[in-house]
PDB file of C-alpha atoms in Angstrom:
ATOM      1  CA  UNK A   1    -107.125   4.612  19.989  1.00  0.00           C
ATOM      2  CA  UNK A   2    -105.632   1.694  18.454  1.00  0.00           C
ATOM      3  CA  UNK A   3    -106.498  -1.912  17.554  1.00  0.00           C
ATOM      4  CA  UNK A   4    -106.023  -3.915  20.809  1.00  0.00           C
ATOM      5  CA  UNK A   5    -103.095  -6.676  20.993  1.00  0.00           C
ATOM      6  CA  UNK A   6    -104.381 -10.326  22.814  1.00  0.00           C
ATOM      7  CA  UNK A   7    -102.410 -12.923  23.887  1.00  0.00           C
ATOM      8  CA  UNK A   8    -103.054 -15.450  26.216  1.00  0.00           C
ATOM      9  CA  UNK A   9    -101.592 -17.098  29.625  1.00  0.00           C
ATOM     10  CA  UNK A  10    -101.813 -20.365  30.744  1.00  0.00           C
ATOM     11  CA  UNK A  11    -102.845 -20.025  34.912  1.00  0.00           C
ATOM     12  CA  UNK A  12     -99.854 -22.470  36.752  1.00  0.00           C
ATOM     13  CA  UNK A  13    -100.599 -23.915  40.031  1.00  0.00           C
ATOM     14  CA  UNK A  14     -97.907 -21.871  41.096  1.00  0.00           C
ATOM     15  CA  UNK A  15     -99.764 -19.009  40.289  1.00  0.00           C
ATOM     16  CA  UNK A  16    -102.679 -20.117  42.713  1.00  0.00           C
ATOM     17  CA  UNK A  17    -103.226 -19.474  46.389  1.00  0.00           C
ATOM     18  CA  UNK A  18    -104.243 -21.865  49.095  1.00  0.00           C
ATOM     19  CA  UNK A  19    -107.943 -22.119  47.943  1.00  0.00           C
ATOM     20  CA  UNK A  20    -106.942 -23.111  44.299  1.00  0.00           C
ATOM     21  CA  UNK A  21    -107.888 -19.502  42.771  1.00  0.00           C
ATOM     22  CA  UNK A  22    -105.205 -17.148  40.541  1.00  0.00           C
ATOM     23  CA  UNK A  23    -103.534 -15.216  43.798  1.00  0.00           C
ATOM     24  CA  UNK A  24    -104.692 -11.640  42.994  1.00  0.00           C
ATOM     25  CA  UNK A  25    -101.408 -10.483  42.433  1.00  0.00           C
ATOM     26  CA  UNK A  26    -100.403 -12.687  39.788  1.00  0.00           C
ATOM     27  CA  UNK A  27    -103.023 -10.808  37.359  1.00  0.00           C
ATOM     28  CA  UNK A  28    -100.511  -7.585  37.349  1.00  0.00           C
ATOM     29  CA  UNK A  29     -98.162 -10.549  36.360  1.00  0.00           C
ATOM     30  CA  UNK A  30    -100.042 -11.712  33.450  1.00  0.00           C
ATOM     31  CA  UNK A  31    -100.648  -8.454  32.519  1.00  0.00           C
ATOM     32  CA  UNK A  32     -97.206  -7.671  32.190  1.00  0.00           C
ATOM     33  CA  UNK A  33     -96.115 -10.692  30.312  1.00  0.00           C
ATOM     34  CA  UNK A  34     -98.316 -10.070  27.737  1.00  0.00           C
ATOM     35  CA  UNK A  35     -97.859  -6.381  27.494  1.00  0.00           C
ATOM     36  CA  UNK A  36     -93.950  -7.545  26.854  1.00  0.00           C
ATOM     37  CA  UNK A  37     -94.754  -9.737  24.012  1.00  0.00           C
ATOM     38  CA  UNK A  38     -96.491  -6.779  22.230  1.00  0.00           C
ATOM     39  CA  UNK A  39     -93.911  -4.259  22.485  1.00  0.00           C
ATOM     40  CA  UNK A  40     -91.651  -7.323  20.902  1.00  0.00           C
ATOM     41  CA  UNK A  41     -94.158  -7.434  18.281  1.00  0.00           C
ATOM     42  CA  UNK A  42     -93.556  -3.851  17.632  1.00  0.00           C
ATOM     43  CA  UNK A  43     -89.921  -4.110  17.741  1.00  0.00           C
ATOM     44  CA  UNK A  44     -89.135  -2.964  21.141  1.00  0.00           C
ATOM     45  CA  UNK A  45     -85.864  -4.670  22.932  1.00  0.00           C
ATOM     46  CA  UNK A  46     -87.009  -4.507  26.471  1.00  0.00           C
ATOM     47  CA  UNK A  47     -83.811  -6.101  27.247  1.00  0.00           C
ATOM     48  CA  UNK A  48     -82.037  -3.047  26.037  1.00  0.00           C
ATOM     49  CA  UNK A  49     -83.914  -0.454  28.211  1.00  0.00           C
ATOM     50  CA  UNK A  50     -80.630   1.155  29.235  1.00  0.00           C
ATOM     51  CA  UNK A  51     -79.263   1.905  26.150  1.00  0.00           C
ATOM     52  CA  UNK A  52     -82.991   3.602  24.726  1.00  0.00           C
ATOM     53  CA  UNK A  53     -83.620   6.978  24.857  1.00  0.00           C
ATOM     54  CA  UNK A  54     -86.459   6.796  27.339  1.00  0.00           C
ATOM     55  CA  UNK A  55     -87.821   4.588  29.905  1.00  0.00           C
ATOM     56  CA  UNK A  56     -91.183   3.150  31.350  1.00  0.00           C
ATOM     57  CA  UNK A  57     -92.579   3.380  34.428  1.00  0.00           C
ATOM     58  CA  UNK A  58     -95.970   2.069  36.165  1.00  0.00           C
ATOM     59  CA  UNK A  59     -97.310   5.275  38.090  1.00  0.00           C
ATOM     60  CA  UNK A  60    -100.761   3.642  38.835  1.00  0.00           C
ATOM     61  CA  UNK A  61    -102.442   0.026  38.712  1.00  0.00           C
ATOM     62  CA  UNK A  62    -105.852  -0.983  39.729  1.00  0.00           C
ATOM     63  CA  UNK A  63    -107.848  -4.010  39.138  1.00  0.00           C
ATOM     64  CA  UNK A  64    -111.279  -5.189  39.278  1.00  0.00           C
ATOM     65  CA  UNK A  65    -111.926  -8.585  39.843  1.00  0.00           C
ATOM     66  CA  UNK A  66    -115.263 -10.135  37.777  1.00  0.00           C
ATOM     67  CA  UNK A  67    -114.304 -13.897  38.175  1.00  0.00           C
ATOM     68  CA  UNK A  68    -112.378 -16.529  39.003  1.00  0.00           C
ATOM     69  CA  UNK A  69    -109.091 -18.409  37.411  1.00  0.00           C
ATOM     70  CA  UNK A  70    -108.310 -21.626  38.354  1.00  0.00           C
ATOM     71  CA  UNK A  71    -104.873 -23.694  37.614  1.00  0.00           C
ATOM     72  CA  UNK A  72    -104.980 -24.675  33.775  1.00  0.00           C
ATOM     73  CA  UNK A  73    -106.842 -21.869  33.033  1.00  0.00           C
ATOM     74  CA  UNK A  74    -106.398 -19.781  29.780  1.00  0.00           C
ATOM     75  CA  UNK A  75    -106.585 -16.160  29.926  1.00  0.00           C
ATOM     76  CA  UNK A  76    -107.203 -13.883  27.083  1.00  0.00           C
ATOM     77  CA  UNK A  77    -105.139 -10.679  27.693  1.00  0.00           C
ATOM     78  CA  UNK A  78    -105.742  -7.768  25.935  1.00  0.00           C
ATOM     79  CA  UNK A  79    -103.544  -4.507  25.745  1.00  0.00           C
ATOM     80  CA  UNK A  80    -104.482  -1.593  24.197  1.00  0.00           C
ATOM     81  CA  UNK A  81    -103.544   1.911  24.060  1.00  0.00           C
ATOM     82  CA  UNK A  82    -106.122   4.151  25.903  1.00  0.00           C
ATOM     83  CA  UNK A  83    -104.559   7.925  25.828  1.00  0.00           C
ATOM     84  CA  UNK A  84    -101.195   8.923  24.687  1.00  0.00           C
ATOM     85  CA  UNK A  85     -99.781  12.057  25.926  1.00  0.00           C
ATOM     86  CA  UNK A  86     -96.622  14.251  25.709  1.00  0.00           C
ATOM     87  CA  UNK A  87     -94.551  12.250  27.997  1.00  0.00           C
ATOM     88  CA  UNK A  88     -97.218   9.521  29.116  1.00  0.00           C
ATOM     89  CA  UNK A  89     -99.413   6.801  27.450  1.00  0.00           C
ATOM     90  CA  UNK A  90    -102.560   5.251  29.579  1.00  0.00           C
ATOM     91  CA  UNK A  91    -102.902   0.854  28.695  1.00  0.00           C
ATOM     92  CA  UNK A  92    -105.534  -0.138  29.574  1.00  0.00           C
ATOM     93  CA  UNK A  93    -105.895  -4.353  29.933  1.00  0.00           C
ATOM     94  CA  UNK A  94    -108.606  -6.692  30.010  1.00  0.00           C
ATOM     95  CA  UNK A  95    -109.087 -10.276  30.650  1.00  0.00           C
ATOM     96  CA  UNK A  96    -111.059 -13.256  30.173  1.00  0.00           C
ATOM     97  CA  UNK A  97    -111.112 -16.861  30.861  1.00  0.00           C
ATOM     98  CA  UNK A  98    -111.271 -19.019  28.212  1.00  0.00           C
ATOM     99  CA  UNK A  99    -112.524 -22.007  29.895  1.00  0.00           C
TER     100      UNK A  99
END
């Protein structure tokens, strides 16, 4: 539907459970960080959500896991718009390890 955006994230320690892997959670994090940084890059305050004529809101998130991250990892994040609707859009979001 649209050319995707990529950015990357930098796996913390703190983002790692006890047995030195991403905690599975974090992902959803990632995901979100970079999915912030490209609605900056297309002008978007998020900061300002209240004063916008419409908000966002996750109504369903599922992941499937094909590898591991490890602390000092980079992930390659990539957004892109799937299906846009009357009063919904579908992003979908990949990732890969750069190491």
């Amino acid at each position: 539907m649209s050319n995707p955006y990529r950015g990357t994230i930098k796996v913390r320690f703190a983002d790692t459970d006890a047995n030195g892997h991403a905690f599975f959670g974090n992902y959803f994090v990632f995901a979100d960080e970079v999915l912030g940084d490209y609605w900056a890059e297309l002008g978007w305050d998020v900061s300002d959500v209240v004063n916008q004529d419409y908000l966002t809101f996750t109504v369903n998130a599922n992941m499937d896991f094909l590898g591991e991250s490890l602390a000092g990892d980079t992930l390659e994040v990539e957004v892109k718009s799937e299906r846009i609707g009357n009063s919904s859009v579908v992003i979908g979001f990949s990732m890969r390890n750069l190491r």
